[in-house]
Amino acid sequence: MDALACPATRDTARRTYAGGRHQHGRVAMMKNAYVSLAVQTVVSGIIMYFVMFVMIDSLGSFYNNLNMFYMTLMMVAPMVVAMILAMRHMFPSRAANSALIIGSIAVFLGSYALIRTQTTIGDRAFTRSMIPHHSGAILMCQEASLRDPELKALCGEIIKGQRREIDQMKAILPRL
């Protein structure tokens, strides 16, 4: 006798198949949630990195640099933790969540340490970080609605000094 000819066997086979398909669907959804988290983290990190350069006074002062990268990692790491905690239902794997949270904390602390100690920042990286930094000071002085005469005079000096130093760093950079 054919096993599927028996109604009870057919019903069990249907439930098993449906359950397996359902279970497979949950696993696929879970994997997609973690893939989506990874994609969102990378895309958000790229956006955050470039948004930090809004503070430069001109595109000529745009230089990719390690300090901005470390700052980006310090912003992205807590975002991963917040997303996992806020949307627990989308991220059901305790092991994966724990690994991501611990990894995010490590990335945050490591980036913090690298920024504060400047361990990986040599001559070239220093120069590439300082040009946008100086450019931000110029932008603030040019655009701030200052009323105090002493502050206005100070900003005039800041602009002159920062431009001179940017030009000097741009001249030094090719030999580094």
Backbone as ProteinMPNN parsed JSONL, in Angstrom:
{"seq_chain_A": "MDALACPATRDTARRTYAGGRHQHGRVAMMKNAYVSLAVQTVVSGIIMYFVMFVMIDSLGSFYNNLNMFYMTLMMVAPMVVAMILAMRHMFPSRAANSALIIGSIAVFLGSYALIRTQTTIGDRAFTRSMIPHHSGAILMCQEASLRDPELKALCGEIIKGQRREIDQMKAILPRL", "coords_chain_A": {"N_chain_A": [[0.842, -1.171, 0.0], [0.527, 2.236, -0.807], [2.178, 4.779, 0.967], [1.286, 7.419, 0.979], [-1.287, 7.129, 0.278], [-2.832, 6.644, 2.449], [-4.961, 8.555, 4.459], [-4.195, 9.667, 6.98], [-1.412, 9.58, 6.91], [-0.934, 11.206, 4.68], [-1.871, 13.633, 5.71], [-0.078, 14.066, 7.841], [2.304, 14.277, 6.379], [1.734, 16.595, 4.896], [1.55, 18.505, 6.999], [4.144, 18.335, 8.053], [5.662, 19.134, 5.834], [4.64, 21.717, 5.483], [5.324, 22.795, 7.946], [8.096, 22.595, 7.826], [8.567, 24.248, 5.648], [7.623, 26.607, 6.705], [9.379, 26.913, 8.863], [11.775, 27.115, 7.433], [11.243, 29.489, 6.127], [11.225, 31.278, 8.302], [13.896, 31.144, 9.111], [15.131, 32.147, 6.826], [14.018, 34.729, 6.823], [15.126, 35.695, 9.211], [17.865, 35.637, 8.581], [17.795, 37.482, 6.499], [17.12, 39.77, 7.947], [19.441, 40.257, 9.424], [21.253, 40.611, 7.346], [20.105, 42.862, 6.206], [20.47, 44.643, 8.342], [23.259, 44.827, 8.3], [23.66, 46.0, 5.752], [22.246, 48.421, 6.097], [23.798, 49.521, 8.127], [26.294, 49.907, 6.882], [25.558, 51.664, 4.766], [24.467, 53.819, 6.248], [26.758, 54.508, 7.69], [28.456, 55.415, 5.63], [27.002, 57.649, 4.776], [27.033, 59.167, 7.176], [29.786, 59.627, 7.419], [30.348, 61.335, 5.235], [28.604, 63.442, 5.813], [29.837, 64.671, 7.959], [31.664, 66.302, 6.73], [30.333, 68.557, 6.024], [30.997, 70.725, 7.433], [33.246, 71.925, 6.283], [34.789, 74.718, 4.6], [35.195, 74.816, 1.873], [35.247, 72.696, -1.068], [37.828, 72.158, -1.731], [39.065, 71.657, 0.606], [38.437, 69.139, 1.298], [39.411, 66.121, 2.468], [39.824, 62.723, 2.64], [40.112, 60.999, 5.696], [41.623, 59.314, 8.499], [40.766, 60.025, 11.109], [38.153, 60.992, 10.755], [37.019, 58.654, 9.828], [37.255, 57.003, 12.103], [35.567, 58.448, 13.805], [33.174, 58.045, 12.465], [32.849, 55.269, 12.827], [32.46, 55.325, 15.575], [29.955, 56.455, 15.68], [28.352, 54.696, 14.241], [28.538, 52.235, 15.594], [27.028, 52.411, 18.132], [24.555, 52.713, 16.943], [24.016, 50.231, 15.785], [23.72, 48.654, 18.087], [21.497, 49.957, 19.24], [19.528, 49.489, 17.266], [19.298, 46.689, 17.319], [18.395, 46.287, 19.955], [16.051, 47.831, 20.001], [14.479, 46.634, 18.085], [13.966, 43.896, 18.688], [12.336, 41.763, 17.97], [12.85, 41.404, 15.292], [15.375, 40.447, 15.233], [16.065, 37.615, 16.242], [18.08, 35.857, 17.124], [19.869, 35.111, 19.858], [22.575, 34.57, 20.199], [23.795, 35.702, 17.902], [22.992, 38.352, 18.287], [24.239, 38.97, 20.735], [26.926, 38.718, 19.956], [27.062, 40.761, 18.025], [26.47, 43.019, 19.588], [28.552, 42.98, 21.506], [30.708, 43.147, 19.721], [30.151, 45.663, 18.595], [30.476, 47.325, 20.815], [33.199, 46.904, 21.247], [34.233, 47.964, 18.844], [33.441, 50.636, 19.131], [34.849, 51.409, 21.507], [37.476, 50.846, 20.709], [37.78, 52.601, 18.516], [37.407, 55.013, 19.841], [39.656, 54.995, 21.527], [41.667, 55.061, 19.57], [41.235, 57.563, 18.419], [41.634, 59.281, 20.601], [44.279, 58.727, 21.34], [45.669, 58.971, 19.005], [47.21, 57.042, 17.795], [47.491, 55.727, 15.281], [47.967, 57.803, 13.622], [50.047, 59.38, 11.578], [52.386, 61.608, 9.946], [51.219, 62.138, 7.344], [48.49, 61.321, 7.68], [47.811, 62.998, 9.784], [48.003, 65.544, 8.578], [46.043, 65.303, 6.591], [43.822, 65.168, 8.203], [43.861, 67.581, 9.584], [43.497, 69.648, 7.704], [40.676, 69.673, 6.852], [39.677, 70.202, 9.414], [40.725, 72.753, 10.094], [39.496, 74.141, 8.056], [36.851, 74.017, 8.86], [36.86, 75.798, 11.011], [37.233, 78.175, 9.639], [34.843, 78.271, 8.141], [32.935, 78.512, 10.244], [33.655, 81.012, 11.345], [33.172, 82.669, 9.15], [30.431, 82.379, 8.714], [29.005, 82.642, 11.124], [26.762, 84.574, 13.117], [27.974, 87.018, 14.378], [28.201, 89.554, 16.865], [29.762, 90.83, 18.701], [32.477, 92.995, 18.762], [35.125, 92.268, 19.402], [35.118, 89.483, 19.081], [34.532, 89.388, 16.339], [36.854, 90.538, 15.294], [38.692, 88.663, 16.204], [37.831, 86.442, 14.728], [38.508, 87.317, 12.179], [41.29, 87.174, 12.348], [41.539, 84.44, 12.858], [40.571, 83.349, 10.439], [42.522, 84.307, 8.604], [44.86, 83.1, 9.688], [44.185, 80.322, 9.681], [43.763, 79.861, 6.941], [46.325, 80.37, 5.964], [47.726, 78.304, 7.258], [46.412, 76.057, 6.186], [47.149, 76.297, 3.483], [49.893, 75.925, 3.804], [49.959, 73.278, 4.803], [48.863, 71.932, 2.609], [50.903, 72.314, 0.81], [52.927, 70.842, 2.004], [51.905, 68.247, 2.048], [52.21, 66.709, -0.479], [54.863, 65.714, -0.344], [54.833, 63.899, 1.676]], "CA_chain_A": [[0.0, 0.0, 0.0], [1.263, 3.491, -0.904], [2.108, 5.489, 2.249], [0.52, 8.653, 0.835], [-2.694, 6.8, 0.047], [-3.484, 6.686, 3.767], [-5.255, 9.949, 4.794], [-3.433, 10.124, 8.151], [-0.035, 9.784, 6.46], [-0.945, 12.401, 3.824], [-2.041, 14.8, 6.578], [1.191, 14.249, 8.549], [3.269, 14.747, 5.383], [1.394, 17.987, 4.615], [1.925, 19.324, 8.156], [5.604, 18.342, 8.135], [6.148, 19.965, 4.742], [4.274, 23.097, 5.787], [6.141, 23.216, 9.079], [9.46, 22.773, 7.334], [8.587, 25.446, 4.812], [7.461, 27.732, 7.622], [10.641, 27.047, 9.594], [12.753, 27.622, 6.474], [10.889, 30.894, 5.915], [11.68, 32.048, 9.469], [15.359, 31.207, 9.054], [15.459, 33.074, 5.739], [13.679, 36.072, 7.285], [16.103, 36.073, 10.221], [19.108, 35.947, 7.87], [17.572, 38.732, 5.78], [17.148, 40.87, 8.918], [20.842, 40.54, 9.747], [21.845, 41.173, 6.124], [19.56, 44.218, 6.129], [21.171, 45.425, 9.367], [24.613, 45.078, 7.794], [23.559, 46.964, 4.647], [21.865, 49.71, 6.69], [24.937, 50.026, 8.891], [27.292, 50.395, 5.923], [25.01, 52.843, 4.082], [24.409, 54.901, 7.241], [28.133, 54.906, 7.974], [28.943, 56.223, 4.5], [26.309, 58.943, 4.86], [27.564, 59.887, 8.343], [31.154, 60.045, 7.119], [30.333, 62.504, 4.356], [27.9, 64.544, 6.482], [30.789, 65.388, 8.814], [32.397, 67.269, 5.921], [29.504, 69.743, 5.807], [31.652, 71.817, 8.163], [34.386, 72.538, 5.596], [34.383, 75.937, 3.899], [35.247, 74.607, 0.42], [35.577, 71.318, -1.447], [39.282, 72.046, -1.769], [39.515, 71.217, 1.933], [37.95, 67.777, 1.537], [40.424, 65.068, 2.451], [39.48, 61.532, 3.415], [41.107, 60.85, 6.749], [41.361, 58.287, 9.51], [40.011, 60.533, 12.252], [36.729, 61.006, 10.375], [36.611, 57.246, 9.768], [37.062, 56.551, 13.486], [34.348, 59.1, 14.305], [32.054, 57.342, 11.842], [32.686, 54.004, 13.548], [31.901, 55.625, 16.897], [28.526, 56.746, 15.517], [27.67, 53.514, 13.71], [28.507, 51.154, 16.592], [25.844, 52.487, 18.995], [23.362, 52.552, 16.111], [23.782, 48.785, 15.674], [23.187, 48.218, 19.386], [20.143, 50.513, 19.391], [18.609, 48.801, 16.354], [19.064, 45.328, 17.824], [17.586, 46.358, 21.173], [14.732, 48.412, 19.721], [13.713, 45.76, 17.187], [14.336, 42.532, 19.083], [11.526, 40.778, 17.245], [13.447, 41.181, 13.974], [16.687, 39.84, 15.428], [15.763, 36.635, 17.292], [19.213, 35.025, 17.537], [20.589, 35.669, 21.011], [24.022, 34.44, 19.972], [24.182, 36.731, 16.928], [22.797, 39.658, 18.919], [25.318, 39.159, 21.715], [28.169, 38.941, 19.207], [26.992, 42.091, 17.412], [26.542, 44.039, 20.641], [29.931, 42.969, 22.025], [31.535, 43.677, 18.638], [29.898, 47.103, 18.483], [31.129, 47.968, 21.964], [34.642, 46.847, 20.976], [34.511, 48.93, 17.771], [33.311, 51.971, 19.718], [35.964, 51.664, 22.428], [38.707, 50.863, 19.924], [37.815, 53.858, 17.761], [37.604, 56.072, 20.836], [41.066, 54.95, 21.931], [42.5, 55.489, 18.442], [41.09, 59.014, 18.267], [42.216, 59.976, 21.756], [45.734, 58.535, 21.402], [46.221, 59.266, 17.679], [48.213, 55.996, 17.588], [47.685, 55.4, 13.86], [48.044, 59.056, 12.871], [51.395, 59.873, 11.303], [52.448, 62.914, 9.283], [50.231, 62.256, 6.259], [47.138, 61.241, 8.245], [47.626, 64.226, 10.562], [47.762, 66.647, 7.649], [44.738, 65.078, 5.946], [42.79, 65.44, 9.212], [43.898, 68.979, 10.02], [42.995, 70.575, 6.682], [39.231, 69.883, 7.039], [39.459, 70.784, 10.742], [40.972, 74.194, 9.966], [38.47, 74.648, 7.152], [35.646, 74.184, 9.675], [37.011, 77.044, 11.773], [37.0, 79.259, 8.681], [33.403, 78.302, 7.866], [32.221, 79.059, 11.408], [33.927, 82.449, 11.446], [32.532, 83.365, 8.034], [28.971, 82.264, 8.712], [28.385, 82.934, 12.425], [26.17, 85.912, 13.271], [28.677, 87.598, 15.524], [27.951, 90.977, 17.122], [30.83, 91.347, 19.547], [33.601, 93.451, 17.936], [36.347, 91.508, 19.689], [34.964, 88.183, 18.417], [34.653, 89.614, 14.891], [38.284, 90.735, 15.024], [39.319, 87.359, 16.414], [37.512, 85.601, 13.566], [39.333, 87.788, 11.061], [42.617, 86.591, 12.558], [41.407, 82.98, 12.699], [40.462, 83.059, 9.003], [43.849, 84.501, 7.991], [45.785, 82.082, 10.192], [43.789, 78.987, 9.229], [44.034, 79.778, 5.488], [47.784, 80.265, 5.81], [48.126, 76.962, 7.684], [45.895, 75.102, 5.189], [48.043, 76.391, 2.32], [51.166, 75.316, 4.197], [49.768, 71.819, 4.874], [48.683, 71.441, 1.237], [52.238, 72.313, 0.197], [53.704, 69.772, 2.646], [51.275, 66.939, 1.818], [52.768, 65.877, -1.57], [56.142, 65.071, -0.011], [54.644, 62.924, 2.762]], "C_chain_A": [[0.895, 1.245, 0.0], [1.075, 4.286, 0.384], [1.267, 6.751, 2.141], [-0.951, 8.402, 0.548], [-3.474, 6.868, 1.348], [-3.722, 8.145, 4.152], [-4.431, 10.474, 5.969], [-1.988, 10.424, 7.759], [0.059, 11.031, 5.592], [-1.011, 13.661, 4.678], [-0.737, 15.11, 7.326], [2.248, 14.803, 7.597], [3.023, 16.221, 5.064], [1.843, 18.903, 5.759], [3.445, 19.433, 8.266], [6.18, 19.255, 7.061], [5.863, 21.437, 5.045], [5.12, 23.626, 6.937], [7.57, 23.467, 8.659], [9.581, 24.031, 6.5], [8.49, 26.688, 5.701], [8.768, 27.981, 8.374], [11.718, 27.61, 8.676], [12.498, 29.106, 6.22], [11.357, 31.772, 7.064], [13.195, 32.206, 9.462], [15.783, 32.202, 7.982], [15.168, 34.513, 6.153], [14.699, 36.572, 8.299], [17.425, 36.46, 9.547], [18.968, 37.269, 7.131], [17.614, 39.93, 6.722], [18.59, 41.24, 9.255], [21.585, 41.102, 8.536], [21.389, 42.622, 5.971], [20.243, 45.136, 7.144], [22.578, 45.783, 8.891], [24.597, 46.134, 6.689], [23.224, 48.351, 5.194], [23.028, 50.337, 7.446], [25.986, 50.617, 7.954], [26.801, 51.672, 5.245], [24.956, 54.036, 5.04], [25.806, 55.41, 7.573], [28.71, 55.781, 6.875], [28.31, 57.61, 4.54], [26.877, 59.775, 6.008], [28.965, 60.432, 8.07], [31.141, 61.333, 6.296], [29.599, 63.694, 4.974], [28.858, 65.336, 7.374], [31.555, 66.453, 8.04], [31.556, 68.491, 5.56], [30.174, 70.959, 6.45], [32.838, 72.447, 7.424], [33.909, 73.744, 4.788], [34.451, 75.8, 2.384], [35.621, 73.154, 0.124], [37.082, 71.096, -1.546], [39.87, 71.586, -0.439], [39.02, 69.821, 2.277], [39.105, 66.797, 1.383], [39.891, 63.907, 3.269], [40.55, 61.366, 4.479], [40.65, 59.869, 7.815], [40.537, 58.794, 10.687], [38.515, 60.579, 11.957], [36.194, 59.577, 10.292], [36.353, 56.706, 11.178], [35.804, 57.171, 14.096], [33.106, 58.418, 13.732], [31.796, 56.02, 12.554], [32.078, 54.232, 14.926], [30.419, 55.978, 16.821], [27.748, 55.51, 15.089], [27.527, 52.423, 14.775], [27.306, 51.253, 17.539], [24.536, 52.321, 18.217], [23.013, 51.07, 15.965], [23.163, 48.259, 16.965], [21.748, 48.697, 19.548], [19.136, 49.789, 18.5], [18.289, 47.398, 16.853], [18.149, 45.364, 19.047], [16.175, 46.875, 20.901], [13.853, 47.49, 18.88], [14.061, 44.298, 17.444], [13.587, 41.475, 18.287], [12.096, 40.473, 15.86], [14.775, 40.436, 14.061], [16.593, 38.805, 16.548], [16.95, 35.813, 17.798], [19.986, 35.694, 18.674], [22.097, 35.634, 20.799], [24.508, 35.526, 19.014], [24.069, 38.12, 17.547], [23.907, 39.957, 19.918], [26.634, 39.462, 21.015], [28.188, 40.342, 18.594], [27.108, 43.201, 18.453], [27.953, 44.124, 21.215], [30.888, 43.54, 20.98], [31.383, 45.18, 18.485], [30.549, 47.873, 19.624], [32.642, 48.002, 21.747], [35.038, 47.86, 19.9], [34.459, 50.355, 18.324], [34.523, 52.3, 20.588], [37.299, 51.724, 21.693], [38.858, 52.156, 19.14], [38.054, 55.041, 18.69], [39.083, 56.144, 21.236], [41.972, 55.449, 20.808], [42.403, 56.995, 18.212], [41.821, 59.74, 19.393], [43.739, 59.854, 21.81], [46.435, 58.906, 20.098], [47.324, 58.272, 17.304], [48.507, 55.754, 16.112], [47.875, 56.645, 12.997], [49.495, 59.517, 12.776], [51.305, 61.211, 10.584], [51.336, 63.102, 8.248], [48.8, 62.259, 6.802], [46.823, 62.489, 9.072], [47.249, 65.388, 9.647], [46.389, 66.524, 6.996], [43.578, 65.295, 6.924], [42.716, 66.927, 9.557], [43.349, 69.949, 8.983], [41.478, 70.756, 6.808], [38.901, 70.526, 8.392], [39.637, 72.307, 10.691], [39.898, 74.842, 9.096], [37.15, 74.875, 7.89], [35.693, 75.46, 10.499], [36.756, 78.245, 10.869], [35.505, 79.398, 8.402], [32.635, 78.935, 9.026], [32.432, 80.565, 11.532], [33.232, 83.231, 10.334], [31.018, 83.422, 8.186], [28.295, 82.612, 10.033], [27.873, 84.372, 12.459], [26.759, 86.564, 14.52], [28.382, 89.087, 15.632], [29.112, 91.62, 17.894], [32.031, 91.737, 18.685], [34.893, 92.658, 18.162], [36.298, 90.132, 19.027], [35.101, 88.317, 16.905], [36.121, 89.773, 14.499], [39.037, 89.416, 15.174], [39.062, 86.448, 15.218], [38.3, 86.029, 12.334], [40.733, 87.195, 11.142], [42.594, 85.071, 12.367], [41.377, 82.626, 11.222], [41.821, 83.197, 8.328], [44.814, 83.39, 8.395], [45.464, 80.687, 9.673], [44.042, 78.82, 7.729], [45.529, 79.607, 5.237], [48.249, 78.848, 6.161], [47.614, 75.887, 6.725], [46.796, 75.107, 3.966], [49.386, 75.723, 2.614], [51.043, 73.788, 4.229], [49.576, 71.222, 3.484], [50.018, 71.393, 0.504], [53.097, 71.176, 0.746], [53.209, 68.39, 2.218], [51.899, 66.126, 0.676], [54.082, 65.176, -1.228], [56.011, 64.019, 1.085], [54.308, 61.543, 2.222]], "O_chain_A": [[1.894, 1.3, 0.717], [-0.052, 4.454, 0.85], [0.598, 7.126, 3.105], [-1.766, 9.324, 0.568], [-4.677, 7.129, 1.329], [-2.766, 8.92, 4.173], [-4.009, 11.63, 5.945], [-1.408, 11.407, 8.219], [0.993, 11.822, 5.728], [-0.307, 14.636, 4.416], [-0.339, 16.27, 7.433], [3.006, 15.7, 7.967], [3.965, 17.008, 4.969], [2.443, 19.95, 5.519], [3.971, 20.511, 8.543], [7.076, 20.053, 7.333], [6.733, 22.293, 4.883], [5.578, 24.768, 6.906], [8.187, 24.442, 9.086], [10.549, 24.783, 6.614], [9.179, 27.683, 5.479], [9.208, 29.123, 8.505], [12.488, 28.481, 9.082], [13.442, 29.889, 6.111], [11.833, 32.885, 6.84], [13.715, 33.278, 9.772], [16.688, 33.008, 8.2], [15.959, 35.414, 5.877], [15.095, 37.737, 8.259], [18.031, 37.475, 9.891], [19.89, 38.085, 7.124], [18.092, 40.997, 6.338], [18.917, 42.423, 9.357], [22.446, 41.97, 8.681], [22.187, 43.5, 5.646], [20.557, 46.284, 6.829], [23.029, 46.916, 9.065], [25.419, 47.051, 6.687], [23.842, 49.341, 4.804], [23.216, 51.553, 7.406], [26.506, 51.704, 8.206], [27.541, 52.653, 5.157], [25.356, 55.141, 4.676], [26.01, 56.615, 7.719], [29.379, 56.776, 7.154], [28.992, 58.619, 4.361], [27.169, 60.958, 5.831], [29.286, 61.56, 8.445], [31.835, 62.296, 6.621], [29.94, 64.841, 4.685], [28.701, 66.547, 7.524], [32.046, 67.413, 8.635], [32.036, 69.376, 4.852], [29.93, 72.094, 6.04], [33.389, 73.433, 7.913], [32.761, 73.786, 4.346], [33.83, 76.589, 1.672], [36.229, 72.474, 0.95], [37.55, 69.961, -1.452], [41.029, 71.177, -0.37], [39.165, 69.368, 3.413], [39.695, 66.667, 0.311], [39.545, 64.067, 4.44], [41.738, 61.561, 4.219], [39.457, 59.629, 8.002], [39.695, 58.064, 11.209], [37.702, 60.242, 12.817], [35.043, 59.322, 10.647], [35.351, 56.031, 11.415], [35.064, 56.502, 14.818], [32.11, 58.238, 14.432], [30.649, 55.689, 12.851], [31.274, 53.426, 15.394], [29.699, 55.814, 17.806], [26.616, 55.301, 15.525], [26.492, 51.76, 14.841], [26.617, 50.251, 17.734], [23.537, 51.85, 18.761], [21.84, 50.701, 16.018], [22.19, 47.505, 16.931], [20.877, 47.925, 19.95], [18.018, 49.507, 18.929], [17.135, 46.969, 16.813], [17.228, 44.555, 19.156], [15.213, 46.404, 21.508], [12.626, 47.557, 18.955], [14.407, 43.56, 16.522], [14.136, 40.42, 17.968], [11.849, 39.398, 15.313], [15.239, 39.863, 13.076], [16.995, 39.08, 17.678], [16.825, 35.132, 18.816], [20.664, 36.703, 18.478], [22.807, 36.565, 21.179], [25.51, 36.191, 19.278], [24.944, 38.965, 17.355], [24.45, 41.062, 19.945], [27.372, 40.355, 21.43], [29.208, 41.029, 18.639], [27.773, 44.21, 18.217], [28.489, 45.218, 21.389], [31.777, 44.325, 21.311], [32.364, 45.892, 18.271], [31.107, 48.951, 19.415], [33.29, 49.01, 22.029], [36.058, 48.536, 20.028], [35.323, 51.178, 18.023], [35.147, 53.347, 20.422], [38.153, 52.551, 22.013], [39.94, 52.742, 19.104], [38.81, 55.957, 18.364], [39.675, 57.222, 21.276], [42.933, 56.176, 21.061], [43.392, 57.63, 17.848], [42.544, 60.707, 19.15], [44.417, 60.772, 22.272], [47.645, 59.129, 20.081], [48.259, 58.619, 16.583], [49.668, 55.593, 15.736], [47.936, 56.546, 11.771], [50.087, 59.979, 13.752], [50.265, 61.868, 10.612], [50.609, 64.095, 8.274], [47.993, 63.108, 6.423], [45.693, 62.977, 9.057], [46.296, 66.121, 9.914], [45.662, 67.509, 6.864], [42.461, 65.58, 6.494], [41.633, 67.463, 9.794], [42.786, 70.98, 9.351], [41.019, 71.896, 6.868], [37.952, 71.304, 8.497], [38.794, 73.053, 11.189], [39.45, 75.955, 9.371], [36.416, 75.814, 7.582], [34.674, 76.131, 10.666], [36.134, 79.221, 11.288], [34.964, 80.503, 8.422], [31.782, 79.797, 8.812], [31.485, 81.306, 11.794], [32.755, 84.343, 10.564], [30.396, 84.418, 7.818], [27.088, 82.858, 10.042], [28.491, 85.273, 11.89], [26.117, 86.643, 15.567], [28.319, 89.794, 14.626], [29.392, 92.809, 17.743], [32.553, 90.899, 17.95], [35.654, 92.412, 17.226], [37.296, 89.663, 18.479], [35.71, 87.466, 16.257], [36.572, 89.213, 13.5], [39.912, 89.096, 14.369], [39.97, 85.762, 14.75], [38.712, 85.188, 11.536], [41.294, 86.766, 10.134], [43.515, 84.494, 11.788], [42.074, 81.708, 10.79], [42.234, 82.319, 7.57], [45.5, 82.813, 7.551], [46.364, 79.95, 9.27], [44.486, 77.759, 7.291], [45.942, 78.802, 4.404], [49.066, 78.263, 5.449], [48.312, 74.903, 6.477], [47.17, 74.047, 3.463], [49.943, 75.035, 1.758], [51.925, 73.085, 3.736], [50.068, 70.128, 3.206], [50.234, 70.517, -0.334], [53.911, 70.609, 0.016], [54.007, 67.469, 2.045], [52.104, 64.925, 0.855], [54.37, 64.122, -1.795], [56.977, 63.32, 1.389], [54.117, 60.607, 2.997]]}, "name": "protein", "num_of_chains": 1, "seq": "MDALACPATRDTARRTYAGGRHQHGRVAMMKNAYVSLAVQTVVSGIIMYFVMFVMIDSLGSFYNNLNMFYMTLMMVAPMVVAMILAMRHMFPSRAANSALIIGSIAVFLGSYALIRTQTTIGDRAFTRSMIPHHSGAILMCQEASLRDPELKALCGEIIKGQRREIDQMKAILPRL"}
